[in-house]
Amino acid sequence: MTTKDSMELWVKEIYQETFNLGFKIDRTLFSGKSRFQQIDVVKTKSHGVMLLNDGSIMLSERDEFIYHEMIAHVPLFVHPSPERVLVIGGGDGGTVREVLKHPKVKRVVMVEIDDMVIQACRIHLPAVSCALDDERLEIRIQDGIKYITEAGEKFDLVIVDSTDPIGPAVPLFDKPFYKGISAALDSDGILITQAGSTFYDGETQHAMLMNQRPFFKNLHLYLYSNLTYPGGLWSFGFASKGLCPIQDFDGRRVESSGIVTSYYNPGVHRSAFSLPNFVAENLASVIDPILV
Ligand code: AG3
């Protein structure tokens, strides 16, 4: 995770074994090895506190609002009555913090496999983990795949706030998991998935969407900027049983909600689904056209 360079410590995320991304460290706040992974929380010189799992940057205080607002508000402002939300992963709490800003949401279940992530973020990232004690939230320390196969509860929205599809996260990008999620979603259901870098993960995006295709009527990809993940322009998958992220979206709902955001707004929502040609061409056979 860190490297000593002229006596200075740096976060060094090596991506796809070919290049690295560096951030200068001020000091280390937490370092622990759980049953599942290495977890580090460091204070960087330029991006505030940063969380890393197995050396991959999960979030920084400086830009986490972008990721968490986009993963949550896009589907919540498309679904007409999002009352029950399931978050798989997301132990830092950023996603549930945004989800719980919606008064319509009555119940959130967050299924995080690694309690150490939650505990480390409660202590060192209070502005991210601040909603973890909300009374509408049930936290389950459990494997998301196991939960989905056994739960039997229905949801309006499922958000998979996962790491990259490597190691233990691979099944979270596979068909059986998406089949289980589809079964757990009600008729207007939406699934949001962490879909990687537009530049470096084209194959992963294609494979992920192909695995979702049999279980969802509409499949889309949408974009957001990121300062701390390799490649800068990252994406989420939007899969639904029928709702269209543009046609079923009414920007006036955002304005009248009074929900305060720093990145997300109706214009950002719409434009996020406009894909650069190289992305659209790569995914042409698997995503649905946006009709505007
Ligand atoms: N989820 C991880 C996104 C992937 C980051 N990948 C990387 N750095 N190679 C972030 C969790 C935030 N709740």
mmCIF file of C-alpha atoms and ligand atoms in Angstrom:
data_model
loop_
_atom_site.group_PDB
_atom_site.id
_atom_site.type_symbol
_atom_site.label_atom_id
_atom_site.label_comp_id
_atom_site.label_asym_id
_atom_site.label_seq_id
_atom_site.Cartn_x
_atom_site.Cartn_y
_atom_site.Cartn_z
ATOM 1 C CA MET A 1 0.000 0.000 0.000
ATOM 2 C CA THR A 2 2.687 2.455 0.898
ATOM 3 C CA THR A 3 6.143 3.026 -0.418
ATOM 4 C CA LYS A 4 9.027 4.961 1.065
ATOM 5 C CA ASP A 5 10.272 7.505 -1.417
ATOM 6 C CA SER A 6 13.069 9.812 -0.259
ATOM 7 C CA MET A 7 11.895 9.164 3.299
ATOM 8 C CA GLU A 8 8.300 10.090 2.435
ATOM 9 C CA LEU A 9 5.355 7.711 2.639
ATOM 10 C CA TRP A 10 3.012 7.412 -0.317
ATOM 11 C CA VAL A 11 -0.198 5.518 -1.036
ATOM 12 C CA LYS A 12 0.654 3.596 -4.154
ATOM 13 C CA GLU A 13 -2.250 1.821 -5.836
ATOM 14 C CA ILE A 14 -0.905 -0.457 -8.528
ATOM 15 C CA TYR A 15 -3.659 -0.955 -11.100
ATOM 16 C CA GLN A 16 -3.886 -3.977 -13.373
ATOM 17 C CA GLU A 17 -0.209 -4.539 -12.619
ATOM 18 C CA THR A 18 0.806 -1.921 -15.164
ATOM 19 C CA PHE A 19 0.711 1.539 -13.590
ATOM 20 C CA ASN A 20 0.262 3.198 -10.249
ATOM 21 C CA LEU A 21 -1.509 6.088 -8.675
ATOM 22 C CA GLY A 22 0.154 7.957 -5.796
ATOM 23 C CA PHE A 23 -0.934 10.134 -2.892
ATOM 24 C CA LYS A 24 1.408 11.531 -0.269
ATOM 25 C CA ILE A 25 0.635 10.333 3.247
ATOM 26 C CA ASP A 26 0.581 12.614 6.237
ATOM 27 C CA ARG A 27 0.066 9.789 8.749
ATOM 28 C CA THR A 28 -1.443 6.346 9.107
ATOM 29 C CA LEU A 29 -4.608 6.239 11.207
ATOM 30 C CA PHE A 30 -5.458 2.542 11.076
ATOM 31 C CA SER A 31 -3.964 -0.595 9.685
ATOM 32 C CA GLY A 32 -5.490 -4.016 10.249
ATOM 33 C CA LYS A 33 -5.895 -7.413 8.686
ATOM 34 C CA SER A 34 -9.379 -8.892 8.883
ATOM 35 C CA ARG A 35 -10.429 -12.407 7.911
ATOM 36 C CA PHE A 36 -11.077 -11.046 4.418
ATOM 37 C CA GLN A 37 -8.586 -8.314 3.591
ATOM 38 C CA GLN A 38 -5.976 -5.758 4.572
ATOM 39 C CA ILE A 39 -7.628 -2.499 5.642
ATOM 40 C CA ASP A 40 -5.754 0.812 5.837
ATOM 41 C CA VAL A 41 -6.958 4.275 6.701
ATOM 42 C CA VAL A 42 -4.455 7.062 6.075
ATOM 43 C CA LYS A 43 -4.523 10.832 6.235
ATOM 44 C CA THR A 44 -3.196 12.107 2.914
ATOM 45 C CA LYS A 45 -1.614 15.514 2.353
ATOM 46 C CA SER A 46 -4.027 16.470 -0.420
ATOM 47 C CA HIS A 47 -7.218 14.338 -0.319
ATOM 48 C CA GLY A 48 -8.102 14.062 3.349
ATOM 49 C CA VAL A 49 -8.604 10.673 4.956
ATOM 50 C CA MET A 50 -8.430 7.733 2.551
ATOM 51 C CA LEU A 51 -9.672 4.134 2.939
ATOM 52 C CA LEU A 52 -7.906 1.260 1.177
ATOM 53 C CA ASN A 53 -8.891 -2.403 0.961
ATOM 54 C CA ASP A 54 -6.060 -4.713 -0.059
ATOM 55 C CA GLY A 55 -4.183 -1.699 -1.447
ATOM 56 C CA SER A 56 -7.091 -0.477 -3.625
ATOM 57 C CA ILE A 57 -8.375 3.002 -2.902
ATOM 58 C CA MET A 58 -12.008 2.830 -1.815
ATOM 59 C CA LEU A 59 -12.623 6.466 -1.070
ATOM 60 C CA SER A 60 -11.089 9.771 -0.066
ATOM 61 C CA GLU A 61 -12.757 12.498 1.968
ATOM 62 C CA ARG A 62 -12.135 14.927 -0.848
ATOM 63 C CA ASP A 63 -14.227 13.240 -3.537
ATOM 64 C CA GLU A 64 -16.362 10.518 -1.918
ATOM 65 C CA PHE A 65 -19.457 12.705 -2.284
ATOM 66 C CA ILE A 66 -19.379 12.208 -6.053
ATOM 67 C CA TYR A 67 -19.395 8.396 -5.905
ATOM 68 C CA HIS A 68 -21.964 8.189 -3.112
ATOM 69 C CA GLU A 69 -24.361 10.777 -4.510
ATOM 70 C CA MET A 70 -24.293 9.183 -7.951
ATOM 71 C CA ILE A 71 -24.724 5.596 -6.741
ATOM 72 C CA ALA A 72 -27.740 6.576 -4.618
ATOM 73 C CA HIS A 73 -29.668 9.552 -6.022
ATOM 74 C CA VAL A 74 -29.777 8.452 -9.669
ATOM 75 C CA PRO A 75 -31.956 5.372 -8.963
ATOM 76 C CA LEU A 76 -33.814 6.953 -6.023
ATOM 77 C CA PHE A 77 -35.037 9.810 -8.210
ATOM 78 C CA VAL A 78 -36.089 7.421 -11.001
ATOM 79 C CA HIS A 79 -38.076 4.959 -8.880
ATOM 80 C CA PRO A 80 -41.557 6.373 -8.138
ATOM 81 C CA SER A 81 -41.717 5.086 -4.554
ATOM 82 C CA PRO A 82 -38.412 3.716 -3.276
ATOM 83 C CA GLU A 83 -39.259 2.428 0.197
ATOM 84 C CA ARG A 84 -37.059 -0.657 0.631
ATOM 85 C CA VAL A 85 -33.377 -0.488 -0.289
ATOM 86 C CA LEU A 86 -30.720 -3.180 -0.078
ATOM 87 C CA VAL A 87 -27.035 -2.177 -0.113
ATOM 88 C CA ILE A 88 -24.510 -4.960 -0.655
ATOM 89 C CA GLY A 89 -21.059 -3.908 0.595
ATOM 90 C CA GLY A 90 -20.656 -0.220 1.336
ATOM 91 C CA GLY A 91 -19.441 -0.748 4.913
ATOM 92 C CA ASP A 92 -17.937 2.753 5.037
ATOM 93 C CA GLY A 93 -21.522 4.067 5.200
ATOM 94 C CA GLY A 94 -21.324 6.646 2.391
ATOM 95 C CA THR A 95 -23.984 5.015 0.254
ATOM 96 C CA VAL A 96 -26.499 4.592 3.088
ATOM 97 C CA ARG A 97 -25.851 8.192 4.170
ATOM 98 C CA GLU A 98 -27.131 9.357 0.764
ATOM 99 C CA VAL A 99 -29.957 6.773 0.556
ATOM 100 C CA LEU A 100 -31.266 7.848 3.956
ATOM 101 C CA LYS A 101 -31.557 11.475 2.814
ATOM 102 C CA HIS A 102 -34.751 10.314 1.041
ATOM 103 C CA PRO A 103 -37.766 10.528 3.351
ATOM 104 C CA LYS A 104 -39.657 7.998 1.189
ATOM 105 C CA VAL A 105 -37.114 5.318 2.147
ATOM 106 C CA LYS A 106 -38.576 3.351 5.047
ATOM 107 C CA ARG A 107 -36.105 0.481 5.367
ATOM 108 C CA VAL A 108 -32.484 -0.058 4.356
ATOM 109 C CA VAL A 109 -30.586 -3.314 4.785
ATOM 110 C CA MET A 110 -26.808 -3.068 4.422
ATOM 111 C CA VAL A 111 -25.041 -6.406 4.023
ATOM 112 C CA GLU A 112 -21.307 -5.988 4.598
ATOM 113 C CA ILE A 113 -19.049 -9.008 4.860
ATOM 114 C CA ASP A 114 -16.294 -7.284 6.832
ATOM 115 C CA ASP A 115 -17.109 -5.711 10.193
ATOM 116 C CA MET A 116 -13.587 -4.259 10.418
ATOM 117 C CA VAL A 117 -14.387 -1.849 7.545
ATOM 118 C CA ILE A 118 -17.412 -0.551 9.460
ATOM 119 C CA GLN A 119 -15.521 -0.172 12.726
ATOM 120 C CA ALA A 120 -12.527 1.584 11.115
ATOM 121 C CA CYS A 121 -14.798 4.026 9.268
ATOM 122 C CA ARG A 122 -16.932 4.746 12.327
ATOM 123 C CA ILE A 123 -13.779 5.968 14.069
ATOM 124 C CA HIS A 124 -11.731 7.563 11.299
ATOM 125 C CA LEU A 125 -14.319 8.656 8.724
ATOM 126 C CA PRO A 126 -17.208 10.044 10.807
ATOM 127 C CA ALA A 127 -18.520 12.277 8.008
ATOM 128 C CA VAL A 128 -18.925 9.198 5.797
ATOM 129 C CA SER A 129 -20.221 6.746 8.408
ATOM 130 C CA CYS A 130 -22.533 9.275 10.106
ATOM 131 C CA ALA A 131 -25.820 7.547 9.167
ATOM 132 C CA LEU A 132 -24.878 4.045 10.311
ATOM 133 C CA ASP A 133 -26.990 4.414 13.449
ATOM 134 C CA ASP A 134 -30.131 5.594 11.632
ATOM 135 C CA GLU A 135 -33.120 3.669 12.915
ATOM 136 C CA ARG A 136 -34.315 2.802 9.404
ATOM 137 C CA LEU A 137 -31.042 0.918 8.776
ATOM 138 C CA GLU A 138 -30.390 -2.744 9.555
ATOM 139 C CA ILE A 139 -26.719 -3.736 9.300
ATOM 140 C CA ARG A 140 -25.953 -7.394 8.653
ATOM 141 C CA ILE A 141 -22.410 -8.712 8.787
ATOM 142 C CA GLN A 142 -22.792 -11.390 6.170
ATOM 143 C CA ASP A 143 -21.755 -12.503 2.716
ATOM 144 C CA GLY A 144 -23.929 -10.645 0.184
ATOM 145 C CA ILE A 145 -24.296 -13.698 -2.055
ATOM 146 C CA LYS A 146 -25.511 -15.801 0.869
ATOM 147 C CA TYR A 147 -27.956 -13.073 1.907
ATOM 148 C CA ILE A 148 -29.411 -12.793 -1.581
ATOM 149 C CA THR A 149 -29.940 -16.548 -1.910
ATOM 150 C CA GLU A 150 -31.572 -16.874 1.510
ATOM 151 C CA ALA A 151 -33.267 -13.528 2.255
ATOM 152 C CA GLY A 152 -36.714 -13.888 0.778
ATOM 153 C CA GLU A 153 -37.383 -10.160 1.331
ATOM 154 C CA LYS A 154 -38.425 -7.882 -1.538
ATOM 155 C CA PHE A 155 -36.725 -4.566 -2.348
ATOM 156 C CA ASP A 156 -37.376 -1.614 -4.670
ATOM 157 C CA LEU A 157 -33.702 -0.893 -5.158
ATOM 158 C CA VAL A 158 -30.526 -2.944 -4.760
ATOM 159 C CA ILE A 159 -27.151 -1.152 -4.776
ATOM 160 C CA VAL A 160 -23.983 -3.198 -5.098
ATOM 161 C CA ASP A 161 -21.275 -0.946 -3.625
ATOM 162 C CA SER A 162 -18.453 -3.360 -4.358
ATOM 163 C CA THR A 163 -14.737 -3.332 -4.997
ATOM 164 C CA ASP A 164 -13.226 -4.335 -8.352
ATOM 165 C CA PRO A 165 -14.058 -7.830 -9.661
ATOM 166 C CA ILE A 166 -10.978 -9.481 -8.258
ATOM 167 C CA GLY A 167 -10.572 -12.159 -5.575
ATOM 168 C CA PRO A 168 -13.601 -12.551 -3.298
ATOM 169 C CA ALA A 169 -15.603 -9.903 -5.207
ATOM 170 C CA VAL A 170 -15.692 -11.936 -8.455
ATOM 171 C CA PRO A 171 -19.056 -13.640 -7.662
ATOM 172 C CA LEU A 172 -20.606 -10.179 -7.211
ATOM 173 C CA PHE A 173 -20.242 -9.703 -10.983
ATOM 174 C CA ASP A 174 -21.604 -13.116 -11.936
ATOM 175 C CA LYS A 175 -24.928 -14.472 -13.230
ATOM 176 C CA PRO A 176 -26.182 -16.383 -10.149
ATOM 177 C CA PHE A 177 -25.868 -13.230 -8.035
ATOM 178 C CA TYR A 178 -27.799 -11.114 -10.554
ATOM 179 C CA LYS A 179 -30.451 -13.812 -10.837
ATOM 180 C CA GLY A 180 -30.887 -13.710 -7.054
ATOM 181 C CA ILE A 181 -31.102 -9.916 -7.071
ATOM 182 C CA SER A 182 -33.672 -9.956 -9.839
ATOM 183 C CA ALA A 183 -35.794 -12.331 -7.736
ATOM 184 C CA ALA A 184 -35.452 -10.028 -4.715
ATOM 185 C CA LEU A 185 -36.568 -6.959 -6.673
ATOM 186 C CA ASP A 186 -40.195 -5.918 -6.960
ATOM 187 C CA SER A 187 -41.810 -5.186 -10.331
ATOM 188 C CA ASP A 188 -40.412 -1.619 -10.624
ATOM 189 C CA GLY A 189 -37.048 -2.728 -9.238
ATOM 190 C CA ILE A 190 -33.672 -1.179 -10.044
ATOM 191 C CA LEU A 191 -30.183 -2.626 -9.595
ATOM 192 C CA ILE A 192 -27.115 -0.361 -9.461
ATOM 193 C CA THR A 193 -23.649 -1.897 -9.722
ATOM 194 C CA GLN A 194 -20.114 -0.524 -9.413
ATOM 195 C CA ALA A 195 -18.866 -0.864 -13.003
ATOM 196 C CA GLY A 196 -15.248 0.286 -13.065
ATOM 197 C CA SER A 197 -13.222 2.622 -15.235
ATOM 198 C CA THR A 198 -14.478 3.538 -18.705
ATOM 199 C CA PHE A 199 -10.920 3.546 -20.027
ATOM 200 C CA TYR A 200 -9.436 0.459 -18.417
ATOM 201 C CA ASP A 201 -12.370 -1.826 -17.671
ATOM 202 C CA GLY A 202 -14.234 -2.078 -20.995
ATOM 203 C CA GLU A 203 -14.108 -5.865 -20.959
ATOM 204 C CA THR A 204 -15.291 -6.048 -17.361
ATOM 205 C CA GLN A 205 -18.195 -3.718 -18.120
ATOM 206 C CA HIS A 206 -19.226 -5.797 -21.097
ATOM 207 C CA ALA A 207 -18.998 -9.055 -19.145
ATOM 208 C CA MET A 208 -20.929 -7.604 -16.189
ATOM 209 C CA LEU A 209 -23.764 -6.380 -18.390
ATOM 210 C CA MET A 210 -23.894 -9.670 -20.315
ATOM 211 C CA ASN A 211 -24.343 -11.440 -16.984
ATOM 212 C CA GLN A 212 -27.208 -9.100 -16.066
ATOM 213 C CA ARG A 213 -28.906 -9.267 -19.476
ATOM 214 C CA PRO A 214 -31.043 -12.396 -18.894
ATOM 215 C CA PHE A 215 -32.649 -10.951 -15.763
ATOM 216 C CA PHE A 216 -33.399 -7.296 -16.599
ATOM 217 C CA LYS A 217 -35.445 -5.509 -19.247
ATOM 218 C CA ASN A 218 -33.381 -2.300 -19.401
ATOM 219 C CA LEU A 219 -29.613 -2.062 -19.069
ATOM 220 C CA HIS A 220 -27.603 1.163 -19.062
ATOM 221 C CA LEU A 221 -24.265 2.527 -17.952
ATOM 222 C CA TYR A 222 -23.789 5.963 -16.417
ATOM 223 C CA LEU A 223 -20.708 8.001 -15.631
ATOM 224 C CA TYR A 224 -19.182 10.050 -12.849
ATOM 225 C CA SER A 225 -15.836 11.745 -12.269
ATOM 226 C CA ASN A 226 -13.445 10.432 -9.698
ATOM 227 C CA LEU A 227 -10.171 11.848 -8.419
ATOM 228 C CA THR A 228 -8.766 8.819 -6.652
ATOM 229 C CA TYR A 229 -9.593 5.793 -8.819
ATOM 230 C CA PRO A 230 -7.339 5.005 -11.787
ATOM 231 C CA GLY A 231 -8.659 6.511 -14.995
ATOM 232 C CA GLY A 232 -10.772 9.337 -13.603
ATOM 233 C CA LEU A 233 -14.006 8.671 -15.519
ATOM 234 C CA TRP A 234 -15.792 5.813 -13.758
ATOM 235 C CA SER A 235 -19.184 4.191 -14.107
ATOM 236 C CA PHE A 236 -22.173 2.453 -12.574
ATOM 237 C CA GLY A 237 -24.498 -0.062 -14.194
ATOM 238 C CA PHE A 238 -28.233 0.741 -14.139
ATOM 239 C CA ALA A 239 -30.406 -2.347 -14.610
ATOM 240 C CA SER A 240 -34.173 -2.256 -14.258
ATOM 241 C CA LYS A 241 -37.293 -4.309 -14.720
ATOM 242 C CA GLY A 242 -38.808 -1.562 -16.867
ATOM 243 C CA LEU A 243 -38.032 1.921 -15.544
ATOM 244 C CA CYS A 244 -36.034 4.161 -17.882
ATOM 245 C CA PRO A 245 -33.443 6.409 -16.188
ATOM 246 C CA ILE A 246 -34.328 9.307 -18.506
ATOM 247 C CA GLN A 247 -38.013 8.918 -19.471
ATOM 248 C CA ASP A 248 -39.072 8.058 -15.937
ATOM 249 C CA PHE A 249 -36.994 10.847 -14.436
ATOM 250 C CA ASP A 250 -38.561 14.170 -13.506
ATOM 251 C CA GLY A 251 -35.978 16.760 -12.493
ATOM 252 C CA ARG A 252 -38.627 18.761 -10.616
ATOM 253 C CA ARG A 253 -38.719 15.968 -8.052
ATOM 254 C CA VAL A 254 -35.053 16.642 -7.275
ATOM 255 C CA GLU A 255 -35.652 20.352 -6.813
ATOM 256 C CA SER A 256 -38.719 19.930 -4.621
ATOM 257 C CA SER A 257 -37.045 17.262 -2.464
ATOM 258 C CA GLY A 258 -34.844 19.795 -0.677
ATOM 259 C CA ILE A 259 -32.083 17.158 -0.607
ATOM 260 C CA VAL A 260 -28.696 18.879 -0.500
ATOM 261 C CA THR A 261 -26.020 17.524 -2.856
ATOM 262 C CA SER A 262 -22.645 18.769 -4.049
ATOM 263 C CA TYR A 263 -22.382 16.913 -7.390
ATOM 264 C CA TYR A 264 -25.759 15.456 -8.317
ATOM 265 C CA ASN A 265 -28.473 17.584 -9.961
ATOM 266 C CA PRO A 266 -31.038 17.000 -12.752
ATOM 267 C CA GLY A 267 -28.608 18.053 -15.515
ATOM 268 C CA VAL A 268 -25.854 15.806 -14.185
ATOM 269 C CA HIS A 269 -28.383 12.951 -13.935
ATOM 270 C CA ARG A 270 -29.354 13.227 -17.603
ATOM 271 C CA SER A 271 -25.888 13.803 -18.987
ATOM 272 C CA ALA A 272 -24.402 10.892 -17.024
ATOM 273 C CA PHE A 273 -26.192 8.504 -19.393
ATOM 274 C CA SER A 274 -24.651 10.101 -22.511
ATOM 275 C CA LEU A 275 -21.750 7.833 -23.297
ATOM 276 C CA PRO A 276 -18.600 8.738 -25.254
ATOM 277 C CA ASN A 277 -18.462 6.860 -28.565
ATOM 278 C CA PHE A 278 -15.770 4.399 -27.542
ATOM 279 C CA VAL A 279 -17.819 3.343 -24.505
ATOM 280 C CA ALA A 280 -21.115 3.166 -26.427
ATOM 281 C CA GLU A 281 -19.501 1.150 -29.219
ATOM 282 C CA ASN A 282 -17.981 -1.318 -26.805
ATOM 283 C CA LEU A 283 -21.344 -1.874 -25.097
ATOM 284 C CA ALA A 284 -23.630 -1.489 -28.130
ATOM 285 C CA SER A 285 -24.661 -5.143 -28.185
ATOM 286 C CA VAL A 286 -25.631 -5.268 -24.529
ATOM 287 C CA ILE A 287 -27.077 -1.916 -23.393
ATOM 288 C CA ASP A 288 -30.413 -0.384 -24.392
ATOM 289 C CA PRO A 289 -30.696 2.835 -26.348
ATOM 290 C CA ILE A 290 -31.765 5.897 -24.371
ATOM 291 C CA LEU A 291 -34.838 7.421 -25.989
ATOM 292 C CA VAL A 292 -34.954 11.158 -25.373
HETATM 293 N N1 AG3 B 1 -16.027 0.981 -3.944
HETATM 294 C C1 AG3 B 1 -14.830 0.694 -4.681
HETATM 295 C C2 AG3 B 1 -14.751 1.228 -6.051
HETATM 296 C C3 AG3 B 1 -13.628 0.640 -6.841
HETATM 297 C C4 AG3 B 1 -12.314 1.269 -6.597
HETATM 298 N N2 AG3 B 1 -11.310 0.613 -7.362
HETATM 299 C C5 AG3 B 1 -10.006 0.898 -7.309
HETATM 300 N N3 AG3 B 1 -9.550 1.833 -6.567
HETATM 301 N N4 AG3 B 1 -9.171 0.192 -8.060
HETATM 302 C C6 AG3 B 1 -15.914 2.085 -3.103
HETATM 303 C C7 AG3 B 1 -16.690 1.970 -1.872
HETATM 304 C C8 AG3 B 1 -17.223 3.292 -1.464
HETATM 305 N N5 AG3 B 1 -18.359 3.146 -0.627
#
